[in-house]
Amino acid sequence: MHQESTPSFITKLPLSISPREERILLVRLDAARQVYNACLGESLKRLMIMRESKQFKQACKQKKGKTRRSAFRDASRRYKFSEYALHTYAKQFNHSWLGDHLDSQSIQKIATRAFKAVEQYAFGKRGKPRFKGKNQFDSVEGKSNKTGIRWRDDHVVWLGLKFRALIDKNDPVIMYGLKSRVKYVRIVRRKLKGRNRFYAQLICEGLPYQKPKNKIGSGPMGIDIGPSTIAVVSETTVRLIPFADEVEDYQPEIRRLQRKLDRQRRANNPDNYNGDGAVKKGARRWKKSNRQIKTQTKISEIKRKQAAARKSAHGRLVNEILSFGDEIKIEKLSYRTFQHQYGKSVERRAPGMFVELLKRKAESAGVLVHEFPTFDTRFSQLCHGCNTYKKKPLSRRWHRCKCGIVAQRDVYSAFLAMCLEPSTNKLNAGYAEEAWPSVDARMRAALSSMQAANGKALPASFGISQSQSGLSAKSIEILNEVRDVVPRFAPPGGLGRVRES
């Protein structure tokens, strides 16, 4: 019988680990890595055999529908390409030396992890999964809090070891998590400045803690997100800001260290290169000097800091956006296309990760998120005043129409998204006509009231030069202060009030 799923959240606690316990944990993580690689190789082999079978090829030729799906299920069952079939394969590790370092539930979860990676590859959602090299497997988890890795009072118990957790009793987030029921426990390793730090992630039942300062607004809002900017339009707010601008660009420093690392690698392994500098084909043993390891550690530390800053910036921006309204409308974009076209910007700002965080936090806060198809709406081409579509190059950052509507392109797209009718994915023309005068005045007030900040230049995608605005590099913002300048519009159903979460 299928078990009903319940909402979950994670409570993260640092662990106090002695040198002896660290050595044991490193051995167990390496054992988990070998189990993962074995299960991954077996899954890839079964997938390849299944794809080469006549049964699978005949299923591919059928029309999409129930019959085709049933044929694929039969092929998967015949060639044992399933999660539980892989669990059966992984049972053998319980009776080997690996079973001395891992419990049966942890081995099953590792097998599930390997199968999910191959399954995503089989459906074309991810690239081919790679095998984990030495020191590259950083987490292991159980299936329940009854056996295997368990949480007891203030410590984690696992195969004869007890790891005491460092608990900040003054942190309401931590105390809220400790009062919730623990479903299962995950042990995670993080590498900070070349040293191992271990954490316990308690997967708890329920909704995550909501801080009192993070309020949820009321009313619809539209969001237009790009590789480097984000525009938000709600009932009371018009915002156009550089996206994750506080995340520093470490790319020049990373490139310098990568060149240094390549020189060290070549100096330490001259026999692994041809005369033209290319790497010789075949398996090679690579020697690493202590200085080369230090360079690798520096690169890893820089990337870790950048990822932490990005995650923090995303969290602050999501909390701010949720305070503007309780109905979010956003375009459904292909962030893989963003990677191909704006690789450096996407690597630094991670818009796809931001949208996933926004949807996750909105769901836990009871906020509706509606993603609408770009191809059907074409808001970047639409003018609501005369209901016409006109293609514009990306370099044109302002919408100018003969009907008299002039607006910054990103803000205008966010405004049209706010006026979308979710049930039909079409523009609510009457609502847009009523709302536009107020939004237009707020947008103009925002653009004209920008003040210089940090001496940075505005992003080119804003379509505003520094000489035109004299202005801010950090954000364009107008909030409730413009109430005295222009009245707010009242959407259907009236203007909502801000409520606490």
PDB file of N, CA and C in Angstrom, residues 47-62 68 70-79:
ATOM      1  N   LEU A  47      20.005  -0.290 -18.476  1.00  0.00           N
ATOM      2  CA  LEU A  47      19.369   0.650 -19.405  1.00  0.00           C
ATOM      3  C   LEU A  47      19.828   0.402 -20.832  1.00  0.00           C
ATOM      4  N   MET A  48      21.121   0.182 -21.019  1.00  0.00           N
ATOM      5  CA  MET A  48      21.655  -0.064 -22.359  1.00  0.00           C
ATOM      6  C   MET A  48      21.073  -1.348 -22.954  1.00  0.00           C
ATOM      7  N   ILE A  49      21.008  -2.419 -22.147  1.00  0.00           N
ATOM      8  CA  ILE A  49      20.454  -3.691 -22.631  1.00  0.00           C
ATOM      9  C   ILE A  49      18.976  -3.528 -22.990  1.00  0.00           C
ATOM     10  N   MET A  50      18.249  -2.785 -22.160  1.00  0.00           N
ATOM     11  CA  MET A  50      16.826  -2.583 -22.425  1.00  0.00           C
ATOM     12  C   MET A  50      16.612  -1.787 -23.712  1.00  0.00           C
ATOM     13  N   ARG A  51      17.413  -0.752 -23.913  1.00  0.00           N
ATOM     14  CA  ARG A  51      17.260   0.072 -25.115  1.00  0.00           C
ATOM     15  C   ARG A  51      17.594  -0.693 -26.396  1.00  0.00           C
ATOM     16  N   GLU A  52      18.475  -1.682 -26.294  1.00  0.00           N
ATOM     17  CA  GLU A  52      18.859  -2.458 -27.475  1.00  0.00           C
ATOM     18  C   GLU A  52      17.896  -3.605 -27.773  1.00  0.00           C
ATOM     19  N   SER A  53      16.940  -3.851 -26.893  1.00  0.00           N
ATOM     20  CA  SER A  53      16.020  -4.972 -27.081  1.00  0.00           C
ATOM     21  C   SER A  53      14.951  -4.641 -28.124  1.00  0.00           C
ATOM     22  N   LYS A  54      14.424  -5.679 -28.765  1.00  0.00           N
ATOM     23  CA  LYS A  54      13.351  -5.509 -29.749  1.00  0.00           C
ATOM     24  C   LYS A  54      12.078  -4.992 -29.083  1.00  0.00           C
ATOM     25  N   GLN A  55      11.832  -5.451 -27.872  1.00  0.00           N
ATOM     26  CA  GLN A  55      10.626  -5.031 -27.159  1.00  0.00           C
ATOM     27  C   GLN A  55      10.613  -3.520 -26.938  1.00  0.00           C
ATOM     28  N   PHE A  56      11.752  -2.961 -26.559  1.00  0.00           N
ATOM     29  CA  PHE A  56      11.836  -1.519 -26.322  1.00  0.00           C
ATOM     30  C   PHE A  56      11.705  -0.743 -27.634  1.00  0.00           C
ATOM     31  N   LYS A  57      12.361  -1.225 -28.691  1.00  0.00           N
ATOM     32  CA  LYS A  57      12.298  -0.532 -29.976  1.00  0.00           C
ATOM     33  C   LYS A  57      10.890  -0.549 -30.556  1.00  0.00           C
ATOM     34  N   GLN A  58      10.166  -1.644 -30.356  1.00  0.00           N
ATOM     35  CA  GLN A  58       8.781  -1.695 -30.815  1.00  0.00           C
ATOM     36  C   GLN A  58       7.900  -0.731 -30.019  1.00  0.00           C
ATOM     37  N   ALA A  59       8.184  -0.596 -28.729  1.00  0.00           N
ATOM     38  CA  ALA A  59       7.422   0.349 -27.906  1.00  0.00           C
ATOM     39  C   ALA A  59       7.657   1.787 -28.360  1.00  0.00           C
ATOM     40  N   CYS A  60       8.889   2.091 -28.794  1.00  0.00           N
ATOM     41  CA  CYS A  60       9.206   3.444 -29.262  1.00  0.00           C
ATOM     42  C   CYS A  60       8.419   3.812 -30.517  1.00  0.00           C
ATOM     43  N   LYS A  61       8.079   2.815 -31.338  1.00  0.00           N
ATOM     44  CA  LYS A  61       7.379   3.071 -32.597  1.00  0.00           C
ATOM     45  C   LYS A  61       5.884   3.311 -32.397  1.00  0.00           C
ATOM     46  N   GLN A  62       5.356   2.960 -31.241  1.00  0.00           N
ATOM     47  CA  GLN A  62       3.924   3.120 -31.000  1.00  0.00           C
ATOM     48  C   GLN A  62       3.566   4.583 -30.747  1.00  0.00           C
ATOM     49  N   ARG A  68       1.434   2.546 -25.169  1.00  0.00           N
ATOM     50  CA  ARG A  68       2.884   2.779 -25.257  1.00  0.00           C
ATOM     51  C   ARG A  68       3.515   2.783 -23.869  1.00  0.00           C
ATOM     52  N   SER A  70       2.390   1.309 -21.223  1.00  0.00           N
ATOM     53  CA  SER A  70       2.355  -0.064 -20.716  1.00  0.00           C
ATOM     54  C   SER A  70       3.479  -0.909 -21.316  1.00  0.00           C
ATOM     55  N   ALA A  71       3.783  -0.677 -22.601  1.00  0.00           N
ATOM     56  CA  ALA A  71       4.872  -1.418 -23.250  1.00  0.00           C
ATOM     57  C   ALA A  71       6.217  -1.062 -22.629  1.00  0.00           C
ATOM     58  N   PHE A  72       6.413   0.210 -22.305  1.00  0.00           N
ATOM     59  CA  PHE A  72       7.659   0.622 -21.657  1.00  0.00           C
ATOM     60  C   PHE A  72       7.775   0.013 -20.259  1.00  0.00           C
ATOM     61  N   ARG A  73       6.667  -0.042 -19.539  1.00  0.00           N
ATOM     62  CA  ARG A  73       6.701  -0.651 -18.202  1.00  0.00           C
ATOM     63  C   ARG A  73       7.045  -2.136 -18.280  1.00  0.00           C
ATOM     64  N   ASP A  74       6.476  -2.810 -19.278  1.00  0.00           N
ATOM     65  CA  ASP A  74       6.782  -4.238 -19.447  1.00  0.00           C
ATOM     66  C   ASP A  74       8.265  -4.448 -19.758  1.00  0.00           C
ATOM     67  N   ALA A  75       8.825  -3.564 -20.600  1.00  0.00           N
ATOM     68  CA  ALA A  75      10.249  -3.680 -20.930  1.00  0.00           C
ATOM     69  C   ALA A  75      11.113  -3.425 -19.699  1.00  0.00           C
ATOM     70  N   SER A  76      10.750  -2.420 -18.906  1.00  0.00           N
ATOM     71  CA  SER A  76      11.509  -2.127 -17.684  1.00  0.00           C
ATOM     72  C   SER A  76      11.440  -3.289 -16.706  1.00  0.00           C
ATOM     73  N   ARG A  77      10.264  -3.903 -16.621  1.00  0.00           N
ATOM     74  CA  ARG A  77      10.096  -5.039 -15.706  1.00  0.00           C
ATOM     75  C   ARG A  77      10.897  -6.251 -16.180  1.00  0.00           C
ATOM     76  N   ARG A  78      10.899  -6.467 -17.493  1.00  0.00           N
ATOM     77  CA  ARG A  78      11.599  -7.640 -18.030  1.00  0.00           C
ATOM     78  C   ARG A  78      13.104  -7.525 -17.826  1.00  0.00           C
ATOM     79  N   TYR A  79      13.650  -6.332 -18.036  1.00  0.00           N
ATOM     80  CA  TYR A  79      15.104  -6.148 -17.935  1.00  0.00           C
ATOM     81  C   TYR A  79      15.520  -5.589 -16.577  1.00  0.00           C
TER      82      TYR A  79
END
